[in-house]
């Protein structure tokens, strides 16, 4: 048996210090497990919150907010990579006020550290941001930032953008767990962005279909072409977020386009313009029967800057209304404000489909109108035939009878009355024959209206002038203006352009031909030397005489800064 001292030695307690260490380690592990549990819950809540958003902009904002909360960062941002894959096209931030953003200046485009994630789409964690080789400092008034964590966001294996987090609260460093949590959020963000994109595309498709249905209904219900073209421009501008929308139609026999409809920013500068096919975006789209896109319509070397009409505008696209096989009926131009996103290939394809559908509706409406015109012409032929075969023959027979009766009438007054009746019948027959001729007359050949003739005169003067004059048309020139007045207007325009070529030494001229239904107004401006006080004025006298002959007048002005402005105005008389 052992001594009684041995059980006492076995019951001696462990050192108190060792027990405290074990308890502290156990507590630390419990806290870590509780923290991990809370963080997992926070991550799940963030994933659910992000996944609920269907609006793309709101979804991106929710992703940035969730990222900042999950890794306890003071500043967070989401940069969307542009179509070129090299620069950021959009930037969403958390932690920086609007006043700070205004002082800092434009959003970053993806240089330095931000560009590092674009070039190498992999997670990047830095203890001190300024020590990375790609870092080259911050702009003035930018808040100081040291710690950094960035992860890419992928949508269907394509890098959509990057999450950038800086300045972990408490001065701590971002760790592997932060990187893992943020990478997990980025995966959920990719799914949410994809869903928001699909939802946005479906809504956009629905709006295009609704616009197409509205245009088709209006065309088939007999609405006027101008009203429907205005709807095409307005709907396309609204759906694409464009600041300017315009529609140009070809002018028969001139090889030019006339801007019939323009809505939005500086619409007046476009409405009525006559555009050549070689130096304008709309002309290129019409000539090639394919979309023409410009990243900056204000500074595109392919587009003539004169007349100035694109101030404040940037990205633009022109799509043909119709196809090369079925014939291009016109061109739709859309332009966004400077600094906005360019038109993507998807947007351009959708616009082209919309314009093609509009062209089909216009074709159907035209066929319907042609059928109605054929029916009217047939009815006119029938009326003319009936007038000729029935009315004229009966009137002629009545006249012959009266002539025969007049020979046997002995009373002088009665004989005179019979003779007057025969003369009245002859005059009636002549009126009916004139009416028959009018009923059987068809519309004249295309290209004989005032619009087409004025464009031809301007085009023919270009070799003599050394430049192409700008031309603008306003009002129902071919409908309201008589042939006689149109002849005088064309002669005056030719005389004015010839005078500019001979005497003005100008390098620019603008022609405006407009009518409001009551007056025809022809304005010709140049930037030449003006009209000398003692010079010959035979040309001006001829133009003034033509105006006076029609009951109008000619005015001219020579401003101090040079140039001449002629205004020839006459009352409108219809044929």
XYZ file of C-alpha atoms in Angstrom:
575
model
C 0.000 0.000 0.000
C 1.176 3.457 -0.698
C 1.686 6.097 1.845
C -1.203 8.473 2.673
C 0.767 11.360 1.166
C 0.397 10.079 -2.470
C -3.401 10.839 -2.976
C -2.774 14.293 -1.653
C -0.062 14.851 -4.282
C -2.483 13.663 -7.075
C -5.085 16.214 -6.106
C -2.702 19.149 -6.402
C -4.452 21.651 -8.895
C -2.838 22.717 -12.233
C -1.298 26.141 -12.243
C -3.957 28.881 -12.453
C -2.117 30.621 -15.304
C -2.377 27.614 -17.659
C -6.141 27.328 -17.029
C -6.701 30.992 -17.876
C -4.856 30.567 -21.168
C -7.050 27.615 -22.117
C -10.215 29.530 -21.257
C -9.061 32.561 -23.254
C -8.252 30.397 -26.282
C -11.643 28.718 -26.021
C -13.359 32.114 -25.787
C -11.372 33.390 -28.781
C -12.416 30.381 -30.844
C -16.022 30.853 -29.799
C -15.831 34.530 -30.778
C -14.237 33.611 -34.093
C -16.936 31.044 -34.776
C -19.611 33.568 -33.822
C -17.955 36.197 -36.025
C -17.750 33.780 -38.924
C -21.400 32.881 -38.449
C -22.388 36.566 -38.370
C -20.275 37.295 -41.431
C -21.808 34.384 -43.338
C -25.245 35.695 -42.396
C -24.219 39.175 -43.548
C -22.916 37.758 -46.818
C -26.155 35.837 -47.409
C -28.209 38.952 -46.651
C -26.049 40.936 -49.061
C -26.466 38.318 -51.792
C -30.241 38.321 -51.300
C -30.367 42.109 -51.257
C -28.334 42.414 -54.449
C -30.276 39.656 -56.190
C -33.612 41.381 -55.571
C -32.725 44.419 -57.693
C -33.931 44.378 -61.293
C -32.981 47.940 -62.197
C -29.350 47.820 -63.367
C -28.263 51.162 -61.904
C -29.878 50.371 -58.557
C -28.312 46.886 -58.588
C -24.836 48.369 -59.094
C -25.385 50.808 -56.226
C -26.561 47.989 -53.937
C -23.462 45.927 -54.794
C -21.130 48.781 -53.787
C -23.012 49.352 -50.516
C -22.960 45.636 -49.632
C -19.230 45.354 -50.403
C -18.365 48.269 -48.110
C -20.378 46.779 -45.230
C -19.026 43.232 -45.608
C -15.333 44.157 -45.419
C -15.831 47.218 -43.172
C -14.319 49.629 -45.716
C -14.660 53.404 -45.570
C -14.582 53.849 -49.349
C -15.996 51.572 -52.054
C -16.438 51.858 -55.798
C -17.611 49.804 -58.746
C -16.059 50.564 -62.114
C -17.861 49.371 -65.252
C -15.494 48.508 -68.101
C -16.377 50.149 -71.424
C -16.939 48.425 -74.781
C -13.248 48.762 -75.710
C -12.266 46.625 -72.701
C -9.536 49.084 -71.719
C -11.243 51.947 -69.915
C -13.978 52.511 -67.368
C -17.229 53.834 -68.814
C -19.093 54.288 -65.500
C -18.133 54.661 -61.836
C -20.311 54.157 -58.725
C -18.917 55.259 -55.366
C -19.639 55.031 -51.645
C -18.009 57.194 -48.942
C -17.221 60.233 -51.091
C -19.669 63.159 -51.029
C -20.931 64.987 -54.102
C -18.956 68.079 -53.033
C -15.741 66.048 -52.873
C -16.440 64.496 -56.268
C -16.984 67.956 -57.760
C -13.645 69.149 -56.353
C -11.747 66.034 -57.465
C -12.952 66.310 -61.059
C -13.976 63.697 -63.648
C -14.309 60.055 -62.667
C -11.239 57.888 -63.321
C -10.979 56.100 -66.666
C -8.913 53.147 -65.466
C -5.282 54.184 -65.124
C -2.906 53.279 -62.292
C -4.104 50.687 -59.800
C -7.625 50.697 -61.263
C -6.174 49.825 -64.643
C -4.140 47.025 -63.096
C -7.356 45.092 -62.392
C -8.587 45.770 -65.932
C -5.361 44.382 -67.403
C -5.184 41.467 -64.935
C -8.705 40.572 -63.718
C -7.643 38.830 -60.507
C -8.103 39.764 -56.814
C -5.559 42.342 -55.652
C -4.853 43.112 -51.973
C -2.389 45.819 -50.906
C -1.217 46.936 -47.465
C -0.035 50.279 -48.838
C -1.504 51.395 -52.119
C 1.228 53.932 -52.940
C 3.960 51.254 -52.925
C 2.541 49.368 -55.921
C 4.496 49.994 -59.166
C 1.290 50.941 -61.054
C 0.324 53.638 -58.543
C 1.104 57.258 -59.422
C -0.796 59.210 -56.780
C -4.201 60.817 -56.422
C -5.716 64.005 -57.844
C -5.855 67.178 -55.761
C -8.568 67.102 -53.039
C -8.754 63.281 -53.231
C -9.079 61.704 -49.739
C -5.954 59.799 -48.576
C -6.078 56.028 -49.080
C -3.595 53.324 -48.058
C -5.101 49.850 -47.778
C -6.694 48.437 -50.913
C -8.709 45.401 -51.989
C -10.022 44.843 -55.491
C -11.832 41.951 -57.179
C -13.254 41.549 -60.700
C -16.962 41.004 -61.422
C -17.680 38.521 -64.183
C -20.938 38.155 -66.088
C -21.117 34.955 -68.146
C -17.312 34.623 -68.291
C -16.944 38.239 -69.399
C -15.407 40.814 -67.053
C -18.122 43.399 -66.466
C -16.188 45.596 -64.038
C -14.268 45.679 -60.766
C -14.992 46.272 -57.089
C -12.517 48.604 -55.368
C -12.386 48.859 -51.531
C -10.022 51.110 -49.551
C -9.364 52.122 -45.946
C -10.582 49.341 -43.641
C -12.035 50.912 -40.510
C -9.817 50.926 -37.414
C -6.635 51.110 -39.473
C -6.601 47.327 -39.971
C -5.429 45.533 -43.102
C -7.670 43.637 -45.499
C -7.071 39.911 -44.960
C -7.657 36.675 -46.834
C -11.110 36.330 -45.330
C -12.067 39.793 -46.647
C -10.817 38.793 -50.072
C -12.786 35.534 -49.944
C -15.994 37.299 -48.831
C -15.641 39.977 -51.497
C -14.929 37.400 -54.212
C -18.080 35.527 -53.189
C -20.099 38.743 -53.352
C -18.617 39.423 -56.815
C -19.970 36.088 -58.058
C -23.450 36.923 -56.743
C -23.101 40.430 -58.209
C -22.395 38.931 -61.631
C -25.615 36.931 -61.485
C -27.585 39.979 -60.283
C -26.146 42.170 -63.052
C -26.976 39.538 -65.658
C -30.559 39.311 -64.393
C -30.906 43.096 -64.360
C -29.545 43.258 -67.910
C -31.971 40.614 -69.146
C -34.864 42.384 -67.446
C -33.778 45.705 -68.930
C -33.481 44.152 -72.394
C -36.950 42.611 -72.129
C -38.450 45.947 -71.076
C -36.596 47.702 -73.876
C -37.823 45.126 -76.393
C -41.360 45.638 -75.136
C -41.065 49.406 -75.631
C -39.785 48.938 -79.192
C -42.635 46.546 -80.003
C -45.160 48.982 -78.560
C -43.687 51.830 -80.615
C -43.791 49.717 -83.777
C -47.416 48.783 -83.165
C -48.366 52.422 -82.598
C -46.646 53.570 -85.802
C -48.176 50.777 -87.881
C -51.649 51.534 -86.511
C -51.326 55.237 -87.254
C -50.069 54.629 -90.786
C -52.782 52.135 -91.627
C -55.483 54.333 -90.116
C -54.702 57.107 -92.580
C -52.559 59.475 -90.498
C -50.396 61.868 -92.506
C -46.803 60.880 -93.314
C -45.371 63.924 -91.510
C -47.194 63.034 -88.294
C -46.018 59.424 -88.435
C -42.419 60.395 -89.218
C -42.551 62.689 -86.199
C -43.692 59.749 -84.052
C -40.851 57.582 -85.383
C -38.307 60.242 -84.375
C -39.894 60.924 -80.974
C -40.242 57.265 -79.955
C -36.724 56.352 -81.061
C -35.301 59.363 -79.223
C -37.186 58.561 -76.011
C -36.258 54.874 -75.932
C -32.544 55.425 -76.645
C -32.186 58.469 -74.391
C -31.124 60.685 -77.298
C -31.027 64.481 -77.128
C -31.761 64.850 -80.854
C -33.799 62.757 -83.288
C -34.264 63.602 -86.977
C -35.703 61.996 -90.112
C -34.500 62.845 -93.627
C -36.177 61.796 -96.884
C -34.685 61.638 -100.392
C -35.500 64.448 -102.804
C -36.486 63.097 -106.205
C -34.010 63.757 -108.969
C -31.481 65.648 -106.817
C -29.283 63.043 -105.116
C -29.835 64.836 -101.800
C -31.709 64.348 -98.548
C -34.088 66.840 -96.950
C -34.492 66.822 -93.146
C -38.271 66.761 -92.776
C -38.504 66.061 -89.037
C -36.240 67.128 -86.166
C -37.066 67.025 -82.449
C -34.918 67.743 -79.411
C -31.757 69.796 -78.910
C -31.298 72.547 -81.551
C -33.945 70.934 -83.748
C -34.395 74.185 -85.681
C -30.793 73.981 -86.885
C -31.596 70.667 -88.612
C -35.179 71.073 -89.775
C -35.369 71.823 -93.494
C -31.669 71.216 -94.227
C -30.764 69.723 -97.603
C -27.894 67.288 -97.077
C -25.452 65.790 -99.603
C -24.756 62.057 -99.485
C -20.970 62.182 -99.214
C -20.193 64.399 -96.216
C -23.020 63.755 -93.751
C -23.795 60.880 -91.424
C -27.361 60.585 -92.753
C -26.112 60.678 -96.344
C -23.654 57.848 -95.691
C -26.375 55.711 -94.114
C -28.682 56.357 -97.077
C -26.047 55.685 -99.741
C -24.788 52.462 -98.127
C -28.208 51.261 -96.880
C -26.403 50.428 -93.611
C -26.036 52.110 -90.200
C -23.404 54.842 -89.818
C -22.058 55.373 -86.290
C -19.997 58.240 -84.885
C -18.388 58.357 -81.441
C -18.365 62.182 -81.549
C -20.475 63.753 -84.262
C -19.124 67.211 -83.408
C -15.529 66.296 -84.312
C -15.959 63.507 -86.848
C -13.720 64.228 -89.887
C -16.144 62.343 -92.135
C -18.898 64.891 -91.464
C -19.000 68.441 -92.773
C -19.030 70.913 -89.847
C -21.094 73.427 -91.827
C -23.696 74.458 -91.165
C -23.014 74.229 -87.433
C -25.712 71.979 -85.988
C -24.199 69.517 -83.491
C -23.036 71.745 -80.607
C -23.298 69.900 -77.299
C -23.835 66.529 -78.975
C -21.483 63.543 -79.002
C -22.320 59.917 -79.884
C -24.627 59.561 -82.897
C -26.003 56.907 -85.212
C -27.888 57.094 -88.501
C -29.912 54.082 -89.651
C -31.670 53.664 -92.997
C -35.445 53.349 -93.010
C -35.758 50.326 -95.271
C -33.188 48.082 -96.928
C -31.160 48.062 -100.079
C -33.372 45.368 -101.648
C -36.684 47.086 -100.957
C -35.355 50.605 -101.339
C -34.313 53.030 -98.620
C -37.202 55.362 -97.853
C -35.289 57.691 -95.557
C -32.807 57.923 -92.689
C -33.283 58.168 -88.925
C -30.591 60.080 -86.999
C -30.161 59.889 -83.227
C -27.581 61.798 -81.193
C -26.833 61.828 -77.480
C -25.336 64.643 -75.445
C -21.568 64.937 -75.325
C -20.051 62.643 -72.709
C -22.830 60.038 -72.904
C -22.242 56.411 -73.871
C -21.775 55.554 -77.531
C -24.394 53.504 -79.353
C -23.545 49.839 -78.877
C -23.827 47.236 -81.660
C -26.881 45.802 -79.887
C -28.580 49.207 -79.808
C -27.741 49.786 -83.465
C -29.180 46.409 -84.475
C -32.368 47.110 -82.519
C -32.677 50.530 -84.134
C -32.172 48.991 -87.559
C -34.929 46.461 -86.885
C -37.225 49.249 -85.694
C -36.505 51.319 -88.799
C -37.071 48.274 -91.029
C -40.452 47.638 -89.414
C -41.349 51.293 -89.864
C -40.373 51.008 -93.542
C -42.659 47.984 -93.984
C -45.531 49.916 -92.427
C -44.771 52.886 -94.687
C -44.708 50.563 -97.721
C -48.083 49.072 -96.824
C -49.547 52.531 -96.263
C -48.123 53.665 -99.615
C -49.632 50.650 -101.391
C -52.957 51.428 -99.787
C -52.709 55.058 -100.860
C -51.748 53.983 -104.394
C -54.770 51.679 -104.542
C -57.006 54.542 -103.405
C -55.468 56.841 -106.024
C -56.003 54.220 -108.729
C -59.635 53.956 -107.674
C -59.968 57.746 -107.832
C -58.342 57.860 -111.269
C -60.646 55.140 -112.558
C -63.613 57.059 -111.218
C -62.337 60.229 -112.886
C -61.963 58.345 -116.180
C -65.524 57.068 -115.869
C -66.840 60.577 -115.165
C -64.870 61.986 -118.096
C -66.175 59.245 -120.383
C -69.761 59.844 -119.273
C -69.385 63.582 -119.765
C -67.980 63.049 -123.235
C -70.369 60.342 -124.354
C -73.568 61.655 -122.782
C -73.476 65.287 -121.716
C -71.482 66.722 -124.631
C -73.396 64.727 -127.220
C -76.748 65.862 -125.834
C -75.627 69.488 -125.575
C -74.259 69.328 -129.119
C -77.561 67.861 -130.381
C -79.535 70.549 -128.562
C -77.349 73.226 -130.108
C -77.848 71.833 -133.600
C -81.595 71.810 -133.037
C -81.608 75.414 -131.860
C -79.480 76.466 -134.825
C -81.953 74.832 -137.192
C -84.872 76.437 -135.398
C -83.187 79.825 -135.497
C -83.281 79.878 -139.264
C -87.083 79.774 -139.336
C -87.688 82.250 -136.531
C -88.823 85.469 -138.121
C -89.012 87.657 -135.028
C -85.617 89.390 -134.681
C -85.566 89.400 -130.850
C -86.477 85.715 -130.649
C -83.834 84.840 -133.270
C -81.234 86.756 -131.210
C -82.167 84.843 -128.047
C -81.826 81.523 -129.860
C -78.385 82.545 -131.145
C -77.284 83.498 -127.608
C -78.508 80.138 -126.334
C -76.441 78.370 -129.004
C -73.357 80.414 -127.979
C -73.953 79.524 -124.322
C -74.161 75.846 -125.244
C -70.866 76.112 -127.154
C -69.192 77.742 -124.152
C -70.633 75.033 -121.860
C -69.226 72.354 -124.179
C -65.784 74.015 -124.042
C -65.914 74.123 -120.214
C -66.864 70.456 -120.027
C -64.068 69.505 -122.427
C -61.586 71.438 -120.280
C -62.916 69.583 -117.229
C -62.495 66.256 -119.018
C -58.902 67.175 -119.862
C -58.244 68.029 -116.216
C -59.769 64.771 -115.011
C -57.576 62.750 -117.362
C -54.365 64.632 -116.587
C -51.905 62.688 -114.388
C -49.387 64.134 -111.975
C -46.237 65.520 -113.553
C -42.877 63.838 -113.554
C -40.926 63.638 -110.288
C -38.328 66.283 -109.697
C -40.222 69.204 -111.297
C -41.295 70.813 -108.008
C -39.761 73.949 -106.536
C -37.780 71.979 -103.937
C -36.021 69.803 -106.499
C -35.383 72.698 -108.900
C -33.854 74.851 -106.151
C -31.555 72.025 -105.034
C -30.450 71.462 -108.632
C -29.639 75.174 -109.086
C -27.606 75.156 -105.852
C -25.759 72.021 -106.920
C -25.003 73.371 -110.381
C -23.544 76.552 -108.867
C -21.006 74.660 -106.715
C -18.300 74.345 -109.432
C -18.501 78.093 -110.117
C -18.584 79.076 -106.450
C -15.816 76.695 -105.452
C -17.950 75.257 -102.632
C -21.404 73.777 -102.134
C -23.903 76.289 -100.720
C -26.000 75.231 -97.728
C -29.674 74.758 -98.550
C -32.657 74.753 -96.188
C -36.335 74.200 -97.127
C -39.361 75.025 -94.968
C -43.076 74.661 -95.666
C -45.198 73.155 -98.444
C -43.176 74.594 -101.309
C -44.369 72.156 -103.967
C -48.008 72.411 -102.888
C -48.600 76.071 -102.036
C -46.425 77.830 -104.629
C -47.693 78.253 -108.190
C -45.633 77.335 -111.230
C -45.195 80.971 -112.235
C -43.973 82.023 -108.800
C -41.665 78.987 -108.647
C -40.159 79.939 -112.031
C -39.374 83.435 -110.753
C -37.920 82.087 -107.476
C -35.601 79.675 -109.309
C -34.430 82.476 -111.625
C -33.735 84.789 -108.661
C -31.807 82.049 -106.848
C -29.669 81.385 -109.908
C -28.984 85.119 -110.314
C -28.063 85.510 -106.619
C -25.611 82.567 -106.636
C -24.074 83.801 -109.890
C -23.524 87.240 -108.350
C -21.815 85.655 -105.339
C -19.504 83.685 -107.636
C -18.620 86.772 -109.708
C -18.310 89.521 -107.136
C -18.496 88.391 -103.485
C -15.189 86.497 -103.053
C -17.023 84.365 -100.460
C -16.223 80.890 -99.168
C -19.659 80.223 -97.731
C -23.256 80.768 -98.834
C -26.556 79.675 -97.305
C -29.887 79.441 -99.097
C -33.234 79.310 -97.296
C -36.470 78.810 -99.228
C -39.562 78.943 -97.015
C -43.296 79.472 -97.158
C -45.972 79.767 -94.492
C -48.828 79.371 -96.980
C -49.175 83.124 -97.439
C -45.729 84.290 -98.517
C -42.737 82.738 -100.300
C -39.425 83.914 -98.881
C -36.024 83.275 -100.505
C -33.001 84.243 -98.385
C -29.432 84.064 -99.715
C -26.515 84.888 -97.383
C -22.773 84.943 -98.040
C -19.663 85.936 -96.076
C -18.017 87.865 -98.901
C -17.012 91.492 -99.355
C -20.564 92.838 -99.606
C -22.139 95.084 -102.255
C -19.950 98.101 -103.128
C -21.785 101.469 -102.890
C -20.975 102.434 -106.485
C -21.056 99.028 -108.084
C -23.333 97.824 -110.856
C -26.743 96.679 -109.668
C -28.353 95.242 -112.759
C -28.695 91.841 -111.111
C -30.395 93.316 -108.066
C -32.655 95.391 -110.299
C -33.743 92.264 -112.193
C -34.537 90.451 -108.955
C -36.460 93.454 -107.613
C -38.500 93.710 -110.824
C -39.455 90.043 -110.582
C -40.619 90.601 -106.991
C -42.626 93.704 -107.917
C -44.224 91.850 -110.830
C -45.636 89.360 -108.321
C -46.602 91.996 -105.750
C -43.564 91.476 -103.523
C -40.223 93.139 -102.799
C -36.483 92.585 -102.556
C -34.438 93.654 -99.509
C -30.703 93.386 -98.980
C -28.284 94.177 -96.194
C -24.477 94.354 -95.892
C -23.423 94.074 -92.210
C -20.238 95.746 -90.988
C -18.530 92.410 -90.395
C -18.890 91.560 -94.093
C -21.146 89.530 -96.316
C -24.511 90.164 -97.921
C -28.039 89.031 -97.101
C -30.702 89.098 -99.843
C -34.361 88.529 -98.948
C -36.754 88.094 -101.888
C -40.377 87.759 -100.777
C -43.598 87.510 -102.768
C -47.203 86.518 -101.979
C -48.059 82.857 -102.542
C -50.384 82.133 -105.462
C -51.472 78.580 -106.067
C -51.932 76.958 -109.453
